[in-house]
Tab-separated table of C-alpha atoms in Angstrom:
chain	number	residue	atom	x	y	z
A	100	PRO	CA	19.137	-113.317	-61.821
A	101	SER	CA	15.760	-112.161	-63.100
A	102	SER	CA	15.249	-108.428	-63.490
A	103	THR	CA	12.802	-108.380	-60.567
A	104	ASN	CA	15.553	-109.465	-58.203
A	105	ALA	CA	18.259	-107.303	-59.701
A	106	THR	CA	19.616	-103.830	-59.250
A	107	THR	CA	19.866	-101.789	-62.436
A	108	ILE	CA	22.106	-98.850	-63.177
A	109	LEU	CA	21.682	-96.549	-66.149
A	110	SER	CA	25.123	-95.441	-67.243
A	111	THR	CA	25.883	-92.753	-69.776
A	112	ASN	CA	28.744	-90.594	-70.884
A	113	GLU	CA	26.583	-87.482	-71.167
A	114	ASP	CA	25.943	-84.651	-68.700
A	115	ASN	CA	22.484	-83.904	-67.289
A	116	SER	CA	22.313	-80.913	-69.589
A	117	THR	CA	21.971	-83.275	-72.532
A	118	LYS	CA	19.392	-85.524	-70.888
A	119	ASP	CA	16.638	-84.597	-73.362
A	120	ASP	CA	18.825	-85.386	-76.328
A	121	ARG	CA	19.903	-88.604	-74.629
A	122	THR	CA	16.287	-89.720	-74.272
A	123	LYS	CA	15.810	-89.350	-78.001
A	124	GLN	CA	18.847	-91.524	-78.647
A	125	GLU	CA	18.484	-93.934	-75.724
A	126	ASP	CA	19.314	-97.031	-77.695
A	127	GLU	CA	22.652	-95.554	-78.722
A	128	THR	CA	23.794	-93.855	-75.526
A	129	THR	CA	22.336	-95.754	-72.558
A	130	GLU	CA	23.375	-99.147	-71.293
A	131	VAL	CA	21.517	-101.125	-68.663
A	132	ILE	CA	23.747	-102.937	-66.179
A	133	VAL	CA	22.115	-105.740	-64.217
A	134	LEU	CA	23.646	-106.632	-60.856
A	135	ASP	CA	23.085	-109.661	-58.682
A	136	PRO	CA	21.895	-108.422	-55.260
A	137	GLU	CA	23.671	-111.422	-53.674
A	138	ALA	CA	27.024	-110.524	-55.215
A	139	THR	CA	30.001	-109.985	-52.942
A	140	VAL	CA	32.234	-108.745	-55.773
A	141	VAL	CA	30.987	-106.219	-58.339
A	142	GLU	CA	33.182	-105.223	-61.296
A	143	LEU	CA	32.033	-102.186	-63.284
A	144	THR	CA	35.267	-101.034	-64.909
A	145	ALA	CA	34.905	-98.719	-67.915
A	146	SER	CA	31.124	-98.938	-67.905
A	147	ARG	CA	30.461	-95.242	-68.683
A	148	ILE	CA	28.798	-94.719	-65.308
A	149	GLY	CA	28.253	-91.012	-64.663
A	150	VAL	CA	26.236	-91.106	-61.441
A	151	LEU	CA	26.436	-93.471	-58.489
A	152	GLU	CA	22.869	-94.731	-58.159
A	153	GLY	CA	20.838	-97.925	-58.256
A	154	PHE	CA	22.826	-99.770	-55.573
A	155	ASP	CA	19.913	-99.948	-53.113
A	156	ASN	CA	19.532	-103.743	-53.129
A	157	LEU	CA	23.247	-104.458	-53.226
A	158	ARG	CA	23.845	-105.186	-49.538
A	159	LYS	CA	26.328	-108.064	-49.511
A	160	VAL	CA	29.040	-106.567	-51.672
A	161	GLU	CA	32.540	-106.560	-50.173
A	162	ASN	CA	34.524	-105.485	-53.230
A	163	LEU	CA	33.187	-102.744	-55.523
A	164	ASN	CA	35.271	-101.791	-58.562
A	165	LEU	CA	34.206	-98.633	-60.413
A	166	ARG	CA	37.448	-97.846	-62.210
A	167	GLN	CA	37.562	-95.789	-65.400
A	168	ASN	CA	34.120	-94.290	-65.344
A	169	LEU	CA	32.736	-90.739	-65.418
A	170	ILE	CA	31.746	-90.411	-61.775
A	171	LYS	CA	31.908	-86.867	-60.370
A	172	LYS	CA	30.558	-87.407	-56.866
A	173	ILE	CA	30.759	-90.136	-54.232
A	174	GLU	CA	27.155	-90.750	-53.162
A	175	ASN	CA	24.444	-93.342	-52.604
A	176	ILE	CA	26.765	-96.055	-51.303
A	177	SER	CA	26.684	-95.319	-47.567
A	178	HIS	CA	24.484	-98.392	-46.965
A	179	LEU	CA	27.175	-100.733	-48.338
A	180	THR	CA	28.619	-101.219	-44.880
A	181	LEU	CA	30.186	-104.594	-45.653
A	182	LEU	CA	32.492	-103.047	-48.232
A	183	GLN	CA	36.141	-103.883	-47.719
A	184	GLN	CA	37.549	-102.647	-51.025
A	185	LEU	CA	36.352	-99.634	-53.001
A	186	GLU	CA	38.020	-98.785	-56.308
A	187	LEU	CA	37.193	-95.374	-57.810
A	188	TYR	CA	40.410	-95.033	-59.804
A	189	ASP	CA	40.242	-92.811	-62.907
A	190	ASN	CA	37.008	-90.875	-62.523
A	191	GLN	CA	36.212	-87.154	-62.175
A	192	ILE	CA	35.732	-86.932	-58.400
A	193	THR	CA	36.535	-83.569	-56.784
A	194	LYS	CA	35.790	-84.306	-53.111
A	195	ILE	CA	36.177	-87.199	-50.668
A	196	GLU	CA	32.762	-87.478	-49.018
A	197	ASN	CA	29.922	-89.759	-47.932
A	198	LEU	CA	32.195	-92.603	-46.847
A	199	ASP	CA	31.741	-92.252	-43.081
A	200	SER	CA	29.639	-95.393	-42.646
A	201	LEU	CA	31.987	-97.662	-44.605
A	202	ILE	CA	33.963	-98.548	-41.513
A	203	ASN	CA	34.992	-101.993	-42.800
A	204	LEU	CA	36.960	-100.594	-45.726
A	205	THR	CA	40.527	-101.857	-45.815
A	206	ARG	CA	41.427	-100.597	-49.298
A	207	LEU	CA	40.388	-97.304	-50.909
A	208	ASP	CA	41.654	-96.199	-54.303
A	209	LEU	CA	40.828	-92.662	-55.448
A	210	SER	CA	43.791	-92.279	-57.789
A	211	PHE	CA	43.496	-90.318	-61.030
A	212	ASN	CA	40.698	-88.025	-59.962
A	213	ARG	CA	40.496	-84.275	-59.277
A	214	LEU	CA	40.952	-84.132	-55.517
A	215	THR	CA	42.683	-81.171	-53.893
A	216	ILE	CA	42.277	-82.074	-50.205
A	217	ILE	CA	42.500	-85.271	-48.161
A	218	GLU	CA	39.395	-85.148	-45.967
A	219	ASN	CA	36.491	-87.054	-44.413
A	220	LEU	CA	38.400	-90.266	-43.773
A	221	SER	CA	38.536	-90.200	-39.972
A	222	THR	CA	35.984	-93.005	-39.473
A	223	LEU	CA	37.772	-95.403	-41.831
A	224	THR	CA	40.130	-96.646	-39.153
A	225	ASN	CA	40.391	-100.133	-40.656
A	226	LEU	CA	42.043	-98.859	-43.830
A	227	THR	CA	45.322	-100.608	-44.539
A	228	GLU	CA	45.793	-99.326	-48.105
A	229	LEU	CA	45.070	-95.794	-49.351
A	230	PHE	CA	45.798	-94.750	-52.932
A	231	LEU	CA	45.521	-91.101	-54.005
A	232	VAL	CA	47.882	-91.025	-56.983
A	233	HIS	CA	47.631	-88.306	-59.648
A	234	ASN	CA	45.340	-85.799	-58.027
A	235	ARG	CA	45.918	-82.148	-57.078
A	236	ILE	CA	46.626	-82.672	-53.393
A	237	SER	CA	49.028	-80.131	-51.887
A	238	LYS	CA	49.240	-81.322	-48.276
A	239	ILE	CA	49.474	-84.601	-46.363
A	240	ASP	CA	46.773	-84.142	-43.758
A	241	ASN	CA	43.695	-85.614	-42.098
A	242	ILE	CA	45.004	-89.183	-42.081
A	243	GLN	CA	46.439	-89.210	-38.567
A	244	LEU	CA	43.642	-91.492	-37.281
A	245	LEU	CA	44.266	-94.147	-39.935
A	246	THR	CA	46.722	-95.967	-37.714
A	247	LYS	CA	46.351	-99.338	-39.459
A	248	LEU	CA	47.634	-98.033	-42.782
A	249	ARG	CA	50.364	-100.204	-44.285
A	250	ILE	CA	50.473	-98.673	-47.774
A	251	LEU	CA	50.101	-94.964	-48.559
A	252	GLU	CA	50.370	-93.883	-52.190
A	253	LEU	CA	50.437	-90.128	-52.852
A	254	GLY	CA	52.572	-89.989	-55.977
A	255	ASP	CA	52.039	-87.386	-58.696
A	256	ASN	CA	50.442	-84.633	-56.633
A	257	LEU	CA	51.506	-81.139	-55.520
A	258	ILE	CA	52.881	-82.019	-52.081
A	259	LYS	CA	55.762	-79.848	-50.832
A	260	LYS	CA	56.401	-81.278	-47.368
A	261	ILE	CA	56.500	-84.697	-45.690
A	262	GLU	CA	54.377	-84.264	-42.563
A	263	ASN	CA	51.593	-85.604	-40.347
A	264	LEU	CA	52.747	-89.225	-40.515
A	265	ASP	CA	53.873	-89.635	-36.904
A	266	THR	CA	50.890	-91.736	-35.798
A	267	LEU	CA	51.048	-94.116	-38.766
A	268	THR	CA	53.570	-96.440	-37.203
A	269	ASP	CA	52.362	-99.527	-39.091
A	270	LEU	CA	53.259	-98.051	-42.467
A	271	GLU	CA	55.385	-100.392	-44.580
A	272	GLU	CA	55.229	-98.500	-47.883
A	273	ILE	CA	55.031	-94.797	-48.696
A	274	HIS	CA	55.085	-93.542	-52.268
A	275	LEU	CA	55.591	-89.801	-52.716
A	276	GLY	CA	57.231	-89.693	-56.125
A	277	LYS	CA	56.573	-86.871	-58.567
A	278	ASN	CA	55.714	-84.171	-56.069
A	279	LYS	CA	57.497	-80.950	-55.049
A	280	ILE	CA	59.303	-82.187	-51.938
A	281	LYS	CA	62.660	-80.534	-51.182
A	282	LYS	CA	63.616	-82.166	-47.887
A	283	ILE	CA	63.422	-85.691	-46.441
A	284	GLU	CA	61.982	-85.220	-42.958
A	285	ASN	CA	59.420	-86.328	-40.365
A	286	LEU	CA	59.835	-90.054	-40.975
A	287	SER	CA	61.514	-91.062	-37.716
A	288	SER	CA	58.446	-92.722	-36.154
A	289	LEU	CA	57.972	-95.118	-39.087
A	290	ASN	CA	60.121	-97.947	-37.796
A	291	LYS	CA	58.323	-100.606	-39.873
A	292	LEU	CA	58.860	-98.865	-43.195
A	293	LYS	CA	60.248	-101.163	-45.900
A	294	ILE	CA	59.637	-99.233	-49.124
A	295	LEU	CA	60.013	-95.483	-49.607
A	296	GLY	CA	59.463	-93.795	-52.954
A	297	LEU	CA	60.660	-90.206	-53.338
A	298	GLY	CA	61.632	-90.101	-56.990
A	299	ALA	CA	61.048	-87.062	-59.198
A	300	ASN	CA	61.061	-84.445	-56.461
A	301	LYS	CA	63.440	-81.562	-55.645
A	302	ILE	CA	65.555	-83.285	-53.004
A	303	VAL	CA	69.197	-82.194	-52.750
A	304	LYS	CA	70.385	-84.269	-49.786
A	305	ILE	CA	70.000	-87.834	-48.497
A	306	GLU	CA	69.019	-87.451	-44.844
A	307	GLY	CA	66.422	-88.329	-42.235
A	308	PHE	CA	66.838	-92.106	-42.371
A	309	GLU	CA	68.456	-92.717	-38.984
A	310	GLN	CA	65.416	-94.466	-37.490
A	311	LEU	CA	64.355	-96.332	-40.639
A	312	THR	CA	66.348	-99.462	-39.872
A	313	THR	CA	63.877	-101.805	-41.620
A	314	LEU	CA	64.105	-100.026	-44.992
A	315	GLU	CA	64.592	-102.463	-47.889
A	316	GLN	CA	63.844	-100.395	-51.006
A	317	LEU	CA	64.688	-96.720	-51.400
A	318	PHE	CA	63.770	-94.802	-54.553
A	319	LEU	CA	65.419	-91.386	-54.981
A	320	SER	CA	65.779	-91.062	-58.748
A	321	GLU	CA	65.226	-87.806	-60.620
A	322	ASN	CA	66.261	-85.482	-57.829
A	323	GLN	CA	69.242	-83.141	-57.364
A	324	ILE	CA	71.396	-85.283	-55.080
A	325	THR	CA	75.166	-84.897	-55.358
A	326	THR	CA	76.451	-87.160	-52.572
A	327	ILE	CA	75.600	-90.628	-51.255
A	328	GLU	CA	75.459	-90.194	-47.485
A	329	ASN	CA	73.600	-90.720	-44.209
A	330	LEU	CA	72.608	-94.347	-44.786
A	331	GLU	CA	74.712	-95.778	-41.959
A	332	ASN	CA	71.697	-97.220	-40.121
A	333	ASN	CA	70.035	-98.699	-43.180
A	334	SER	CA	71.996	-101.903	-43.701
A	335	LYS	CA	68.900	-103.886	-44.713
A	336	ILE	CA	68.484	-101.997	-47.972
A	337	LEU	CA	68.236	-104.415	-50.906
A	338	LEU	CA	67.507	-101.906	-53.674
A	339	LEU	CA	68.816	-98.356	-53.926
A	340	ASP	CA	67.632	-96.188	-56.805
A	341	LEU	CA	69.711	-93.037	-57.322
A	342	ALA	CA	69.324	-92.734	-61.093
A	343	GLN	CA	69.175	-89.323	-62.739
A	344	ASN	CA	70.865	-87.289	-60.046
A	345	LYS	CA	74.203	-85.428	-59.929
A	346	ILE	CA	76.352	-88.001	-58.120
A	347	GLU	CA	80.086	-88.115	-58.936
A	348	HIS	CA	81.369	-90.728	-56.480
A	349	LEU	CA	80.306	-94.177	-55.227
A	350	ASP	CA	81.083	-93.369	-51.609
A	351	ASN	CA	79.481	-94.561	-48.366
A	352	LEU	CA	77.971	-97.745	-49.768
A	353	THR	CA	80.060	-100.656	-48.539
A	354	HIS	CA	78.251	-100.896	-45.196
A	355	LEU	CA	75.094	-101.803	-47.151
A	356	THR	CA	76.085	-105.453	-47.051
A	357	ASN	CA	72.674	-106.695	-48.210
A	358	LEU	CA	72.445	-104.431	-51.247
A	359	GLU	CA	71.487	-106.432	-54.335
A	360	GLU	CA	70.526	-103.684	-56.793
A	361	LEU	CA	72.116	-100.278	-57.338
A	362	TRP	CA	70.596	-97.989	-59.957
A	363	ILE	CA	73.095	-95.203	-60.565
A	364	ASN	CA	72.600	-94.522	-64.276
A	365	ASP	CA	72.348	-90.969	-65.624
A	366	ASN	CA	74.622	-89.423	-63.026
A	367	LYS	CA	78.082	-87.814	-63.182
A	368	LEU	CA	80.474	-90.702	-62.453
A	369	ASN	CA	83.647	-89.597	-64.197
A	370	SER	CA	85.985	-92.513	-63.606
A	371	MET	CA	85.868	-96.271	-63.983
A	372	ASP	CA	87.893	-96.373	-60.761
A	373	GLU	CA	84.740	-95.516	-58.812
A	374	LEU	CA	83.777	-99.193	-59.174
A	375	THR	CA	86.761	-100.171	-57.047
A	376	LYS	CA	84.927	-98.680	-54.065
A	377	ILE	CA	82.156	-101.266	-54.320
A	378	GLU	CA	84.166	-104.369	-55.282
A	379	SER	CA	83.690	-105.824	-51.807
A	380	MET	CA	79.876	-105.738	-52.061
A	381	LEU	CA	79.486	-109.407	-52.891
A	382	GLN	CA	75.677	-109.395	-52.631
A	383	LEU	CA	75.425	-106.860	-55.443
A	384	LYS	CA	73.722	-108.658	-58.319
A	385	CYS	CA	72.453	-105.798	-60.493
A	386	ILE	CA	73.829	-102.366	-61.335
A	387	TYR	CA	72.712	-99.703	-63.801
A	388	LEU	CA	75.607	-97.524	-64.976
A	389	GLU	CA	74.627	-96.266	-68.421
A	390	SER	CA	74.681	-92.567	-69.283
A	391	ASN	CA	77.494	-91.671	-66.909
A	392	PRO	CA	80.518	-89.835	-68.358
A	393	ALA	CA	82.896	-92.610	-67.282
A	394	PHE	CA	81.080	-95.206	-69.344
A	395	ARG	CA	79.569	-93.232	-72.174
A	396	LEU	CA	82.721	-93.240	-74.258
A	397	GLU	CA	84.600	-96.108	-72.614
A	398	GLU	CA	85.463	-98.744	-75.185
A	399	ASN	CA	84.280	-102.201	-74.201
A	400	TYR	CA	83.235	-100.857	-70.819
A	401	ARG	CA	80.897	-103.770	-70.177
A	402	ALA	CA	83.765	-106.256	-70.013
A	403	LYS	CA	85.758	-103.916	-67.781
A	404	VAL	CA	82.856	-103.523	-65.379
A	405	LEU	CA	82.449	-107.282	-65.089
A	406	LEU	CA	86.150	-107.698	-64.373
A	407	LYS	CA	85.805	-105.388	-61.405
A	408	LEU	CA	82.394	-106.713	-60.315
A	409	PRO	CA	82.313	-110.418	-61.261
A	410	GLN	CA	79.450	-111.008	-58.814
A	411	LEU	CA	77.011	-109.187	-61.113
A	412	ARG	CA	74.185	-111.083	-62.797
A	413	GLN	CA	72.762	-108.036	-64.503
A	414	LEU	CA	74.478	-104.971	-65.946
A	415	ASN	CA	72.064	-102.294	-67.075
A	416	ALA	CA	69.133	-104.057	-68.718
A	417	THR	CA	71.145	-107.097	-69.837
A	418	GLU	CA	71.892	-110.305	-67.966
A	419	THR	CA	75.531	-111.188	-67.561
A	420	ARG	CA	77.161	-114.375	-68.786
A	421	ARG	CA	77.299	-115.614	-65.207
A	422	GLN	CA	73.523	-115.344	-64.957
A	423	LEU	CA	73.026	-117.110	-68.280
A	424	ASP	CA	75.433	-119.896	-67.353
A	425	ASP	CA	73.817	-120.532	-63.988
A	426	PRO	CA	70.518	-122.446	-64.373
A	427	LEU	CA	69.814	-122.193	-60.666
A	428	ALA	CA	70.198	-118.406	-60.765
A	429	VAL	CA	67.740	-118.140	-63.638
A	430	GLU	CA	65.306	-120.484	-61.971
A	431	THR	CA	65.279	-118.625	-58.652
A	432	GLN	CA	65.508	-115.135	-60.102
């Protein structure tokens, strides 16, 4: 479009304190971005934008991507009421604010910023996906009204407790890996949950899953778990990740008749005989066993594992001969 019909944004990687110097070197440090006011999708990834401004004529946009910029404050976009997706991943934002009017948002990504509190989201009741990865958030709070949420991503924060999720009964995925959580709790109302990520926390016991009967993928790696237990009601699990814990025995698994992948590497399995306990799990297609005492020094352990578990199509990171010999298996993998 011609410049008279366009919105322009001046983007720079300098602070206001250097504005005078910037003016002297405008050709080198300032870039003019021209936007089509009729656009419904606007992509401005890694455009060195420091301030959100110049969007006045942009009234039809539904998807605004501002990833990897230098934005410190959310502002000057409250008129973009048709927005459905707002991406502010990897900026320098310290506060969630000025989003109240964006009631049509279904996806909001504020990952990799500098947030400490979840706040000012109560009007965004159409949100189905909320991403707040890698911030400095210490508490799950102020999201109780977001009852349409299906995906909640809070990995890599400072959260110590699972809480305030009771009203979010449509949740299908929660990711809370790399936090400071010690106990699995307060999940009983989430009876649609399919994927739960709790890796890299301080969890010592598998518990709190009695009501999560729809769970299909459970990630508990890099914790301090010693025993596989309390999964009696979770027979739909397809993938169970228990890598990098302190587990010695493959107990309490055979009722997981749909289990296809078991990641149990980097634990404390001391005997090859532990595999006998899971021989009957005919749906098991993939298992990770490396870096366990029982297999670390076992000569030709791969062949011995496949003798006990001939149903496998992948052992550690390598496909088995059965997988390679089965064209249909490769094709439908």
